[in-house]
Coordinates of C-alpha atoms and ligand atoms in Angstrom, one line a residue:
M1 CA 14.9 14.3 -4.1
P2 CA 12.0 12.4 -3.1
Q3 CA 12.6 9.4 -1.6
L4 CA 10.3 6.2 -0.4
S5 CA 9.4 6.6 3.2
P6 CA 11.4 4.3 5.8
M7 CA 8.1 2.8 6.7
L8 CA 7.9 1.0 3.7
Q9 CA 10.5 -2.1 4.3
Q10 CA 11.5 -4.8 1.8
A11 CA 12.3 -8.7 2.9
T12 CA 14.5 -8.6 0.1
P13 CA 16.9 -6.5 -1.5
V14 CA 15.9 -7.1 -4.8
I15 CA 15.1 -4.7 -7.6
A16 CA 12.7 -6.8 -9.9
A17 CA 12.6 -5.5 -13.8
R18 CA 10.3 -8.6 -15.1
G19 CA 9.0 -11.5 -14.1
E20 CA 8.0 -14.8 -15.9
G21 CA 6.2 -17.9 -14.5
A22 CA 7.8 -19.0 -11.4
Y23 CA 10.6 -16.7 -11.7
L24 CA 11.7 -12.8 -11.1
Y25 CA 15.0 -11.2 -13.2
D26 CA 16.6 -7.7 -12.1
A27 CA 17.9 -5.0 -14.3
D28 CA 21.1 -7.3 -14.6
D29 CA 19.4 -10.4 -15.3
R30 CA 19.9 -12.6 -12.3
R31 CA 17.1 -14.8 -12.0
Y32 CA 15.3 -15.7 -8.8
L33 CA 13.0 -18.2 -8.1
D34 CA 9.7 -16.2 -6.4
F35 CA 8.7 -18.9 -3.8
T36 CA 6.6 -15.6 -2.0
S37 CA 4.4 -15.0 -5.0
G38 CA 3.8 -11.4 -4.4
V39 CA 2.9 -12.7 -0.5
G40 CA 0.3 -15.3 -2.4
V41 CA -1.0 -13.1 -5.2
T42 CA 0.8 -14.5 -8.4
N43 CA -1.0 -17.9 -8.5
T44 CA -0.8 -18.1 -12.3
G45 CA 3.1 -17.1 -12.0
H46 CA 4.3 -13.7 -13.3
C47 CA 3.0 -12.5 -16.7
H48 CA 1.5 -15.5 -17.5
P49 CA 0.8 -15.3 -21.4
R50 CA -3.0 -15.6 -20.8
V51 CA -3.2 -13.3 -18.2
V52 CA -1.3 -10.5 -20.1
E53 CA -3.4 -10.9 -23.4
A54 CA -6.9 -10.5 -21.4
V55 CA -5.5 -7.1 -19.9
R56 CA -3.7 -6.1 -23.0
R57 CA -7.0 -6.7 -24.8
Q58 CA -9.4 -5.0 -22.0
A59 CA -7.1 -2.2 -21.8
G60 CA -7.7 -1.4 -25.2
R61 CA -11.6 -1.5 -25.0
L62 CA -12.5 0.0 -21.3
I63 CA -10.5 0.6 -18.3
H64 CA -12.6 2.1 -15.9
G65 CA -16.4 1.6 -15.9
Q66 CA -16.7 3.1 -12.5
Y67 CA -19.2 0.3 -10.7
T68 CA -21.2 3.0 -9.0
T69 CA -21.9 4.8 -11.8
V70 CA -22.0 2.1 -14.8
L71 CA -21.8 -1.4 -14.8
H72 CA -19.3 -3.0 -17.4
D73 CA -19.2 -6.5 -19.3
Q74 CA -16.2 -7.7 -17.5
L75 CA -17.5 -7.2 -14.0
L76 CA -20.8 -9.2 -14.8
T77 CA -19.2 -12.2 -16.6
L78 CA -16.7 -12.4 -14.0
T79 CA -19.3 -12.5 -11.5
E80 CA -21.1 -14.9 -13.6
R81 CA -17.9 -17.4 -13.6
L82 CA -17.1 -17.3 -9.9
G83 CA -20.3 -19.3 -9.8
E84 CA -18.1 -22.2 -11.0
V85 CA -15.7 -21.7 -8.0
L86 CA -17.7 -20.4 -5.2
P87 CA -19.6 -22.5 -2.9
D88 CA -23.4 -23.1 -3.3
G89 CA -25.4 -20.7 -2.0
L90 CA -22.9 -18.0 -2.2
D91 CA -24.7 -16.4 -5.3
A92 CA -24.0 -12.7 -4.5
L93 CA -20.7 -10.6 -5.2
F94 CA -19.7 -7.3 -3.8
Y95 CA -15.9 -5.9 -5.4
M96 CA -13.1 -3.6 -3.8
N97 CA -9.9 -3.6 -4.7
S98 CA -7.5 -5.2 -1.4
G99 CA -7.8 -7.5 0.6
S100 CA -8.5 -5.1 3.9
E101 CA -11.3 -3.9 1.8
A102 CA -13.0 -6.6 1.4
V103 CA -12.7 -7.5 4.8
E104 CA -14.3 -3.7 6.1
A105 CA -16.7 -5.1 4.0
A106 CA -17.8 -8.1 4.8
L107 CA -17.8 -5.7 8.6
R108 CA -20.3 -3.5 7.5
L109 CA -22.5 -6.3 6.0
A110 CA -22.2 -8.7 9.0
R111 CA -23.2 -5.0 11.5
Q112 CA -25.6 -4.2 9.0
A113 CA -27.4 -7.5 8.0
T114 CA -27.5 -8.9 11.6
G115 CA -28.1 -5.5 13.7
R116 CA -25.1 -6.6 16.5
Q117 CA -21.8 -4.8 16.9
N118 CA -19.5 -7.4 17.8
V119 CA -17.1 -9.7 15.8
I120 CA -14.7 -12.6 17.2
V121 CA -11.4 -13.1 15.8
F122 CA -9.0 -15.7 16.6
D123 CA -5.4 -15.6 18.0
G124 CA -3.1 -15.3 15.5
S125 CA -5.3 -14.0 12.7
F126 CA -4.2 -11.5 10.4
H127 CA -7.2 -9.3 8.0
G128 CA -5.6 -6.6 6.9
R129 CA -3.9 -3.3 7.8
T130 CA -7.1 -0.5 7.7
M131 CA -8.1 0.4 11.0
G132 CA -11.0 -1.9 11.4
A133 CA -8.9 -4.8 9.7
A134 CA -6.6 -4.1 11.9
A135 CA -8.5 -4.2 15.2
M136 CA -9.0 -7.2 13.9
S137 CA -5.6 -8.8 13.9
T138 CA -3.1 -10.3 16.4
A139 CA -0.6 -11.7 14.4
G140 CA 2.1 -9.4 15.1
I141 CA 2.3 -6.3 17.3
R142 CA 3.7 -4.0 14.2
F143 CA 0.0 -4.3 12.9
R144 CA -1.8 -2.5 16.1
A145 CA 1.2 -0.8 18.1
G146 CA 1.1 3.0 18.3
I147 CA -2.1 3.8 15.9
G148 CA -4.8 2.9 18.5
P149 CA -7.0 3.5 20.0
L150 CA -8.4 0.3 17.3
M151 CA -12.2 0.0 16.8
P152 CA -13.9 -1.5 19.7
G153 CA -16.0 -4.7 19.7
V154 CA -13.6 -7.5 18.6
A155 CA -13.1 -10.2 21.2
V156 CA -10.6 -12.7 20.6
A157 CA -10.7 -16.4 20.9
P158 CA -8.0 -18.8 20.7
F159 CA -6.7 -20.3 17.2
P160 CA -6.6 -24.3 17.7
D161 CA -2.7 -24.4 16.9
A162 CA -1.6 -27.9 18.0
F163 CA 2.5 -27.2 17.8
A164 CA 2.3 -23.6 19.9
L165 CA 0.0 -25.4 22.4
G166 CA 2.3 -28.6 22.6
L167 CA -1.5 -30.5 22.4
G168 CA -2.6 -33.2 19.6
E169 CA -4.5 -31.6 16.7
D170 CA -8.1 -32.7 19.0
E171 CA -7.2 -31.5 22.0
A172 CA -6.3 -28.5 20.5
V173 CA -9.4 -28.2 19.1
T174 CA -11.0 -28.7 22.3
H175 CA -9.0 -26.0 23.6
A176 CA -10.1 -23.8 21.0
L177 CA -13.8 -24.4 20.9
R178 CA -13.5 -24.4 24.4
G179 CA -12.0 -21.0 24.8
L180 CA -14.6 -19.8 22.0
D181 CA -17.2 -20.7 24.5
R182 CA -15.3 -19.1 27.1
V183 CA -15.4 -15.5 25.3
L184 CA -19.1 -16.0 24.4
A185 CA -20.1 -16.4 28.0
T186 CA -17.5 -13.4 29.2
T187 CA -17.1 -11.2 26.7
S188 CA -19.2 -11.0 23.7
S189 CA -22.4 -12.1 24.1
P190 CA -24.0 -14.1 21.8
A191 CA -27.0 -11.8 21.0
E192 CA -24.4 -9.0 20.3
T193 CA -21.9 -10.8 18.1
A194 CA -22.7 -10.5 14.3
A195 CA -19.7 -12.4 12.9
M196 CA -16.7 -14.8 13.5
F197 CA -13.8 -14.4 11.3
V198 CA -11.3 -16.9 10.5
E199 CA -8.8 -18.0 8.7
P200 CA -8.7 -22.0 7.3
V201 CA -5.2 -21.9 8.0
L202 CA -3.5 -18.9 9.7
G203 CA -1.5 -16.6 7.2
E204 CA 0.7 -14.0 8.6
G205 CA 0.1 -15.8 12.2
G206 CA 2.4 -18.6 10.9
Y207 CA 0.9 -21.0 8.2
V208 CA -0.9 -23.2 10.6
P209 CA -4.1 -25.0 9.2
A210 CA -7.4 -25.1 11.5
P211 CA -7.3 -29.0 12.4
P212 CA -10.7 -30.9 11.0
G213 CA -13.2 -30.5 13.7
F214 CA -12.3 -26.6 14.6
L215 CA -14.5 -25.2 11.6
A216 CA -17.3 -27.5 12.2
G217 CA -17.2 -26.5 15.6
L218 CA -17.5 -22.5 14.4
R219 CA -20.2 -23.9 12.2
E220 CA -22.6 -25.4 14.8
R221 CA -22.1 -22.5 17.0
A222 CA -22.6 -19.9 14.3
D223 CA -25.6 -21.8 13.4
R224 CA -26.5 -21.7 16.9
H225 CA -26.4 -18.4 18.2
G226 CA -27.4 -16.7 14.7
I227 CA -23.9 -15.6 14.1
L228 CA -22.1 -15.3 10.9
L229 CA -19.2 -17.5 10.0
V230 CA -16.7 -15.1 7.4
A231 CA -13.8 -17.4 5.8
D232 CA -11.1 -15.4 5.1
E233 CA -9.5 -17.3 2.5
I234 CA -7.4 -14.0 0.7
Q235 CA -4.5 -15.9 1.5
T236 CA -5.5 -19.4 1.3
G237 CA -7.9 -19.3 -1.6
F238 CA -7.7 -19.4 -5.5
G239 CA -6.8 -23.4 -5.2
R240 CA -3.6 -22.5 -3.1
T241 CA -3.9 -25.2 -0.2
G242 CA -5.0 -27.8 -3.2
R243 CA -8.8 -27.7 -2.9
F244 CA -10.4 -24.1 -4.3
W245 CA -10.7 -23.1 -0.9
A246 CA -9.1 -24.3 2.1
H247 CA -12.4 -23.9 4.2
Q248 CA -13.1 -27.2 1.6
H249 CA -10.6 -29.6 3.7
S250 CA -13.3 -29.1 6.3
T251 CA -15.9 -31.2 4.8
G252 CA -18.9 -30.3 4.8
V253 CA -18.8 -27.0 6.2
A254 CA -19.4 -23.9 4.3
P255 CA -19.3 -19.9 5.5
D256 CA -21.8 -17.4 5.2
V257 CA -19.2 -15.1 3.7
L258 CA -16.5 -15.9 2.0
I259 CA -13.6 -12.9 1.4
T260 CA -11.4 -13.7 -1.9
A261 CA -8.5 -11.4 -3.3
K262 CA -4.9 -11.9 -3.4
G263 CA -4.7 -14.7 -6.3
L264 CA -7.9 -13.8 -7.5
A265 CA -6.4 -11.4 -10.4
S266 CA -3.0 -12.7 -10.7
G267 CA -1.7 -9.5 -9.5
F268 CA -4.5 -6.6 -10.3
P269 CA -6.2 -5.3 -7.5
L270 CA -8.9 -7.0 -7.1
S271 CA -11.0 -8.1 -3.8
A272 CA -14.7 -9.3 -3.1
I273 CA -17.0 -10.8 -0.8
A274 CA -19.2 -13.8 -1.7
A275 CA -22.5 -14.3 0.3
P276 CA -26.2 -15.6 0.0
V277 CA -28.0 -12.9 -1.8
E278 CA -30.8 -13.0 1.1
L279 CA -28.0 -11.8 3.4
M280 CA -26.8 -9.2 1.0
G281 CA -30.1 -8.1 0.8
R282 CA -30.0 -7.1 5.0
A283 CA -27.2 -4.5 4.2
W284 CA -28.3 -1.0 3.3
P285 CA -28.3 -0.5 -0.6
G286 CA -25.4 2.3 -1.8
S287 CA -23.8 1.9 2.1
Q288 CA -20.9 0.1 0.4
G289 CA -18.8 1.4 -2.8
G290 CA -15.7 3.0 -3.9
T291 CA -13.8 4.5 -6.9
Y292 CA -12.0 1.6 -8.2
G293 CA -13.7 -1.5 -7.0
G294 CA -14.8 -3.7 -9.6
N295 CA -12.0 -2.2 -12.0
A296 CA -12.7 -3.7 -15.6
V297 CA -8.8 -4.7 -16.2
A298 CA -8.6 -6.1 -13.1
C299 CA -12.1 -8.2 -13.6
A300 CA -10.8 -9.5 -17.4
A301 CA -7.0 -10.5 -15.2
A302 CA -9.6 -11.9 -13.2
L303 CA -11.5 -14.3 -16.0
A304 CA -8.5 -15.1 -17.4
T305 CA -7.2 -16.4 -14.3
L306 CA -10.2 -18.7 -13.8
D307 CA -9.6 -20.1 -17.3
V308 CA -5.9 -20.7 -17.2
I309 CA -6.5 -22.3 -13.3
R310 CA -8.9 -24.6 -14.9
D311 CA -7.4 -25.3 -18.3
E312 CA -4.3 -26.3 -16.2
G313 CA -5.4 -28.0 -13.7
L314 CA -3.5 -25.8 -11.4
V315 CA -5.6 -26.5 -8.0
E316 CA -4.2 -30.5 -8.4
N317 CA -1.0 -29.3 -9.6
A318 CA -1.0 -27.7 -6.2
A319 CA -1.8 -30.6 -4.1
R320 CA 0.9 -32.4 -6.2
Q321 CA 3.9 -30.1 -5.9
G322 CA 2.9 -29.4 -2.8
R323 CA 3.2 -32.6 -1.4
H324 CA 6.8 -32.7 -3.0
L325 CA 7.4 -29.8 -1.5
A326 CA 6.2 -30.8 2.1
D327 CA 8.8 -34.2 1.9
G328 CA 11.8 -31.9 0.8
L329 CA 11.1 -29.6 3.8
R330 CA 10.8 -32.8 6.2
K331 CA 13.7 -34.2 4.7
T332 CA 15.8 -30.4 5.6
A333 CA 14.1 -30.7 8.7
A334 CA 15.0 -34.4 10.5
D335 CA 18.7 -33.0 9.7
V336 CA 18.3 -30.0 11.7
P337 CA 17.1 -29.8 15.1
A338 CA 16.3 -25.9 14.5
I339 CA 13.8 -26.6 12.5
A340 CA 11.1 -27.5 15.2
D341 CA 8.2 -27.9 12.8
V342 CA 6.9 -28.1 9.2
R343 CA 3.6 -27.7 8.1
G344 CA 1.0 -26.1 5.8
L345 CA -1.7 -27.3 3.4
G346 CA -0.7 -27.9 -0.8
L347 CA 1.4 -24.9 -1.8
M348 CA 1.5 -22.6 2.0
L349 CA 4.1 -24.7 3.5
A350 CA 6.3 -23.2 6.5
S351 CA 9.2 -24.0 8.3
E352 CA 9.4 -23.1 12.1
F353 CA 12.7 -22.3 14.2
L354 CA 13.3 -22.9 17.6
R355 CA 16.3 -21.9 19.6
P356 CA 17.5 -25.2 21.8
D357 CA 15.6 -23.5 24.9
G358 CA 11.9 -24.2 22.8
S359 CA 12.1 -20.3 22.5
P360 CA 11.0 -19.1 18.9
D361 CA 14.3 -17.7 16.6
A362 CA 13.1 -15.1 14.3
E363 CA 16.6 -14.3 14.0
L364 CA 17.7 -17.6 12.3
A365 CA 14.6 -17.7 10.4
R366 CA 15.5 -14.2 9.6
S367 CA 19.1 -15.4 8.6
V368 CA 17.7 -18.4 6.3
Q369 CA 15.9 -16.1 4.6
R370 CA 18.6 -13.9 3.6
Y371 CA 20.9 -16.4 2.3
A372 CA 18.1 -18.2 0.5
T373 CA 18.0 -14.7 -1.5
E374 CA 22.1 -14.7 -2.2
R375 CA 20.9 -18.3 -3.5
G376 CA 18.4 -16.5 -5.7
L377 CA 15.7 -18.5 -3.9
L378 CA 12.9 -15.7 -2.6
L379 CA 11.4 -16.7 0.4
L380 CA 9.3 -14.2 3.5
T381 CA 9.1 -15.3 7.3
C382 CA 5.6 -14.9 9.0
G383 CA 4.6 -16.7 12.7
V384 CA 3.4 -14.0 15.2
H385 CA 7.4 -14.1 16.5
G386 CA 9.1 -13.8 13.0
N387 CA 10.6 -17.9 13.4
V388 CA 8.9 -18.8 10.9
V389 CA 9.7 -19.2 7.1
R390 CA 6.9 -20.0 4.4
M391 CA 7.1 -21.3 1.0
I392 CA 4.1 -19.7 -1.0
P393 CA 4.8 -20.8 -4.7
P394 CA 3.4 -20.1 -7.8
L395 CA 0.4 -22.9 -8.3
V396 CA 1.9 -23.4 -11.7
V397 CA 5.6 -24.4 -10.4
T398 CA 6.9 -27.5 -11.3
A399 CA 8.9 -30.4 -9.7
E400 CA 12.1 -29.2 -11.3
Q401 CA 11.7 -25.7 -9.7
I402 CA 10.6 -27.6 -6.3
D403 CA 13.5 -29.5 -6.5
E404 CA 15.9 -26.3 -7.1
A405 CA 14.3 -24.7 -4.6
L406 CA 15.0 -27.4 -1.6
E407 CA 18.4 -27.5 -2.6
S408 CA 18.9 -23.9 -2.0
W409 CA 16.9 -24.5 0.8
S410 CA 18.9 -26.7 2.5
A411 CA 21.8 -24.9 1.6
A412 CA 21.0 -21.7 3.0
V413 CA 19.4 -23.4 5.8
T414 CA 23.4 -25.3 6.5
E415 CA 24.7 -21.7 6.0
A416 CA 22.6 -20.1 8.4
V417 CA 22.8 -22.8 11.5
R418 CA 26.9 -22.9 10.9
Ligands
PMP501 N1 -6.3 -11.6 5.3 C1 -5.4 -12.0 5.0 C2 -5.7 -13.4 5.4 C3 -4.7 -12.0 4.0 O1 -2.6 -12.9 4.0 C4 -4.0 -10.2 3.9 C5 -2.6 -10.0 3.4 N2 -1.6 -10.5 3.8 C6 -5.2 -9.1 4.2 C7 -6.4 -10.2 4.6 C8 -5.1 -8.3 3.6 O2 -4.8 -8.4 2.1 P1 -4.3 -6.8 1.6 O3 -2.9 -6.6 2.4 O4 -4.6 -6.9 0.2 O5 -5.3 -5.5 2.0

């Protein structure tokens, strides 16, 4: 009998039968509070009634309007509506299915539009698993090991991870920007550098927000050298951090290209890159596409997602509930020396576990995550050493659900450190 490939692994033993809001249920109707949101995807909660209704309606009208053959109304309407939330000037959109594909699309665009080959990424970044995106990812060795040779032309500059560096935020920014200048002086000449790809909050790499000043420093260098600044907002986007986009926490800084996926369509495979039409016009027409890009049902889900985020004030809720969750996590951390740091933005929060000697404690992080699952709270780990436990609740989460999660969290931590 065929079986699922052992290459695929799960963080929990749960077999989900249905989902509703912040909860997943198994076949026995056991309820789990889902603070993974399918890795930051179900921002409107599982099966939001307005998303479900839009999908039902669209499935009966048109499922697949293949976008290199015909256009369809959902794609055109979504393109128009995304203008309501995109930074000014990013007025052309191109759609794919997954985050990785959108990263590859941005990479192709950057190379074609600039005629330059290299890209710079930041230490600890995750941009995906397809071969180009994998070459741009340094969030953990499992994303790169054994699959080489990887795409050449990728240089890695430091990310201002103040906690890991043992520096204050301003010093960490200075350190990282000096490191970037060094990469431009030693490894990837500005004249050969097409783009810098940055996550405004490192995701898989450990939930590290870029301190104020870093993105401004990147913007300044991008302008000085004619390098494109590409914001990978795949995990940080769609309201998660308490602003619609996480780069908006760095006042006055806008990217040349913005990449979105995950929360965009509440669980349907849809991703997009946004850039000025003039920039997109410098790519070779017809050089990008795909069978499923901009799927009609996925676009309908994205339109309903935008409505729900606006009508239910989910960006504001992410900021409010994020403060509540962060307070609770800090309270637990105050009593537990192994939790060395609590950090994040909005509803993208994490606790980092260290041993008494200061080395990463992935084992403890994993065991907290397992005890939490037993208590009905689903969580994921992250971080380059796997010693960070992250919380990514849906943006519809209530204060009561956060209290419920915090109670399970503190019990799971107590059990794991015992
Ligand atoms: N970039 C970032 C910042 C991500 O968090 C992810 C997914 N975790 C990706 C890219 C890749 O997206 P996908 O898994 O949809 O290919």
